[in-house]
Amino acid sequence: MKRPLGVIIISYIFAFSSMLLLFSAIFYDADTDSMRSIAERFALPNIPEQLMRAIVALFSLVMVYGYIQLKNGAFGQWWLI
Protein backbone atom coordinates (compact mmCIF):
# COMPACT_ATOMS: atom_id res chain seq x y z
CA MET A 1 0.00 0.00 0.00
CA LYS A 2 1.34 3.37 -0.98
CA ARG A 3 1.87 5.97 1.73
CA PRO A 4 -0.40 9.06 1.49
CA LEU A 5 1.14 12.31 0.30
CA GLY A 6 0.08 14.13 3.48
CA VAL A 7 2.04 11.70 5.66
CA ILE A 8 5.14 12.20 3.54
CA ILE A 9 4.88 15.99 3.62
CA ILE A 10 4.27 16.12 7.37
CA SER A 11 7.17 13.79 8.10
CA TYR A 12 9.60 15.78 5.94
CA ILE A 13 8.55 19.09 7.51
CA PHE A 14 8.87 17.61 10.99
CA ALA A 15 12.30 16.14 10.14
CA PHE A 16 13.48 19.50 8.79
CA SER A 17 12.30 21.36 11.88
CA SER A 18 13.96 18.88 14.25
CA MET A 19 17.26 19.11 12.33
CA LEU A 20 16.99 22.90 12.47
CA LEU A 21 16.45 22.68 16.23
CA LEU A 22 19.48 20.40 16.57
CA PHE A 23 21.54 22.86 14.49
CA SER A 24 20.41 25.74 16.69
CA ALA A 25 21.35 23.74 19.79
CA ILE A 26 24.94 23.79 18.62
CA PHE A 27 25.20 27.42 17.47
CA TYR A 28 22.70 29.17 19.79
CA ASP A 29 23.94 31.55 22.49
CA ALA A 30 21.29 31.46 25.20
CA ASP A 31 22.73 34.41 27.13
CA THR A 32 22.05 36.94 24.37
CA ASP A 33 18.33 36.20 23.99
CA SER A 34 15.72 37.70 26.30
CA MET A 35 12.95 35.27 25.29
CA ARG A 36 11.92 32.32 27.44
CA SER A 37 14.05 29.30 26.77
CA ILE A 38 12.84 25.84 25.80
CA ALA A 39 13.99 24.53 29.17
CA GLU A 40 11.75 27.05 30.95
CA ARG A 41 8.83 26.13 28.71
CA PHE A 42 9.19 22.50 29.79
CA ALA A 43 9.40 23.68 33.45
CA LEU A 44 13.05 22.63 33.78
CA PRO A 45 14.92 25.93 34.24
CA ASN A 46 18.02 24.32 35.78
CA ILE A 47 18.92 22.32 32.66
CA PRO A 48 21.25 24.10 30.19
CA GLU A 49 19.50 25.45 27.10
CA GLN A 50 21.71 23.70 24.54
CA LEU A 51 21.23 20.32 26.24
CA MET A 52 17.46 20.75 26.33
CA ARG A 53 17.36 21.73 22.65
CA ALA A 54 19.44 18.68 21.73
CA ILE A 55 17.19 16.35 23.76
CA VAL A 56 14.02 17.73 22.17
CA ALA A 57 15.54 17.55 18.67
CA LEU A 58 16.74 13.96 19.08
CA PHE A 59 13.38 12.90 20.50
CA SER A 60 11.69 14.55 17.52
CA LEU A 61 13.95 12.70 15.07
CA VAL A 62 13.02 9.39 16.70
CA MET A 63 9.35 10.31 16.34
CA VAL A 64 9.86 11.22 12.68
CA TYR A 65 11.54 7.88 12.02
CA GLY A 66 8.60 6.08 13.58
CA TYR A 67 6.17 8.20 11.58
CA ILE A 68 7.94 7.45 8.30
CA GLN A 69 8.10 3.71 9.07
CA LEU A 70 4.42 3.63 10.09
CA LYS A 71 2.82 0.34 9.14
CA ASN A 72 -0.77 -0.74 8.80
CA GLY A 73 -1.83 -3.10 11.52
CA ALA A 74 -3.28 -3.36 14.98
CA PHE A 75 -1.09 -0.74 16.66
CA GLY A 76 0.53 0.85 13.62
CA GLN A 77 -1.61 3.95 13.41
CA TRP A 78 -2.26 4.48 17.10
CA TRP A 79 1.13 4.42 18.83
CA LEU A 80 1.92 8.00 17.75
CA ILE A 81 -1.19 9.34 19.45
mmCIF file of C-alpha atoms in Angstrom:
data_model
loop_
_atom_site.group_PDB
_atom_site.id
_atom_site.type_symbol
_atom_site.label_atom_id
_atom_site.label_comp_id
_atom_site.label_asym_id
_atom_site.label_seq_id
_atom_site.Cartn_x
_atom_site.Cartn_y
_atom_site.Cartn_z
ATOM 1 C CA MET A 1 0.000 0.000 0.000
ATOM 2 C CA LYS A 2 1.337 3.373 -0.984
ATOM 3 C CA ARG A 3 1.873 5.970 1.726
ATOM 4 C CA PRO A 4 -0.404 9.056 1.485
ATOM 5 C CA LEU A 5 1.137 12.312 0.304
ATOM 6 C CA GLY A 6 0.079 14.129 3.478
ATOM 7 C CA VAL A 7 2.035 11.696 5.660
ATOM 8 C CA ILE A 8 5.144 12.197 3.535
ATOM 9 C CA ILE A 9 4.878 15.992 3.618
ATOM 10 C CA ILE A 10 4.266 16.123 7.374
ATOM 11 C CA SER A 11 7.170 13.787 8.100
ATOM 12 C CA TYR A 12 9.599 15.782 5.938
ATOM 13 C CA ILE A 13 8.549 19.093 7.505
ATOM 14 C CA PHE A 14 8.866 17.606 10.987
ATOM 15 C CA ALA A 15 12.299 16.143 10.137
ATOM 16 C CA PHE A 16 13.477 19.501 8.785
ATOM 17 C CA SER A 17 12.301 21.361 11.880
ATOM 18 C CA SER A 18 13.956 18.883 14.251
ATOM 19 C CA MET A 19 17.258 19.111 12.334
ATOM 20 C CA LEU A 20 16.993 22.898 12.474
ATOM 21 C CA LEU A 21 16.449 22.678 16.231
ATOM 22 C CA LEU A 22 19.485 20.402 16.573
ATOM 23 C CA PHE A 23 21.536 22.862 14.494
ATOM 24 C CA SER A 24 20.408 25.743 16.695
ATOM 25 C CA ALA A 25 21.348 23.738 19.792
ATOM 26 C CA ILE A 26 24.944 23.790 18.624
ATOM 27 C CA PHE A 27 25.200 27.418 17.473
ATOM 28 C CA TYR A 28 22.704 29.166 19.790
ATOM 29 C CA ASP A 29 23.938 31.546 22.485
ATOM 30 C CA ALA A 30 21.291 31.463 25.204
ATOM 31 C CA ASP A 31 22.734 34.409 27.129
ATOM 32 C CA THR A 32 22.047 36.942 24.368
ATOM 33 C CA ASP A 33 18.334 36.199 23.991
ATOM 34 C CA SER A 34 15.724 37.703 26.300
ATOM 35 C CA MET A 35 12.952 35.274 25.289
ATOM 36 C CA ARG A 36 11.917 32.321 27.435
ATOM 37 C CA SER A 37 14.046 29.296 26.768
ATOM 38 C CA ILE A 38 12.843 25.839 25.797
ATOM 39 C CA ALA A 39 13.991 24.526 29.169
ATOM 40 C CA GLU A 40 11.751 27.052 30.950
ATOM 41 C CA ARG A 41 8.829 26.126 28.709
ATOM 42 C CA PHE A 42 9.193 22.504 29.791
ATOM 43 C CA ALA A 43 9.396 23.682 33.446
ATOM 44 C CA LEU A 44 13.046 22.626 33.780
ATOM 45 C CA PRO A 45 14.919 25.931 34.240
ATOM 46 C CA ASN A 46 18.024 24.318 35.776
ATOM 47 C CA ILE A 47 18.920 22.316 32.659
ATOM 48 C CA PRO A 48 21.252 24.097 30.188
ATOM 49 C CA GLU A 49 19.503 25.449 27.105
ATOM 50 C CA GLN A 50 21.713 23.700 24.543
ATOM 51 C CA LEU A 51 21.227 20.324 26.238
ATOM 52 C CA MET A 52 17.457 20.755 26.333
ATOM 53 C CA ARG A 53 17.355 21.733 22.654
ATOM 54 C CA ALA A 54 19.437 18.684 21.734
ATOM 55 C CA ILE A 55 17.195 16.349 23.758
ATOM 56 C CA VAL A 56 14.016 17.730 22.165
ATOM 57 C CA ALA A 57 15.543 17.552 18.668
ATOM 58 C CA LEU A 58 16.743 13.960 19.081
ATOM 59 C CA PHE A 59 13.380 12.896 20.504
ATOM 60 C CA SER A 60 11.688 14.551 17.515
ATOM 61 C CA LEU A 61 13.948 12.704 15.075
ATOM 62 C CA VAL A 62 13.017 9.395 16.702
ATOM 63 C CA MET A 63 9.346 10.315 16.345
ATOM 64 C CA VAL A 64 9.865 11.225 12.676
ATOM 65 C CA TYR A 65 11.540 7.878 12.019
ATOM 66 C CA GLY A 66 8.597 6.081 13.580
ATOM 67 C CA TYR A 67 6.168 8.197 11.584
ATOM 68 C CA ILE A 68 7.943 7.446 8.303
ATOM 69 C CA GLN A 69 8.101 3.710 9.072
ATOM 70 C CA LEU A 70 4.421 3.630 10.088
ATOM 71 C CA LYS A 71 2.817 0.344 9.136
ATOM 72 C CA ASN A 72 -0.770 -0.740 8.797
ATOM 73 C CA GLY A 73 -1.825 -3.097 11.522
ATOM 74 C CA ALA A 74 -3.278 -3.360 14.978
ATOM 75 C CA PHE A 75 -1.089 -0.738 16.657
ATOM 76 C CA GLY A 76 0.534 0.855 13.617
ATOM 77 C CA GLN A 77 -1.609 3.951 13.411
ATOM 78 C CA TRP A 78 -2.258 4.481 17.104
ATOM 79 C CA TRP A 79 1.134 4.420 18.827
ATOM 80 C CA LEU A 80 1.923 8.005 17.746
ATOM 81 C CA ILE A 81 -1.189 9.345 19.450
#
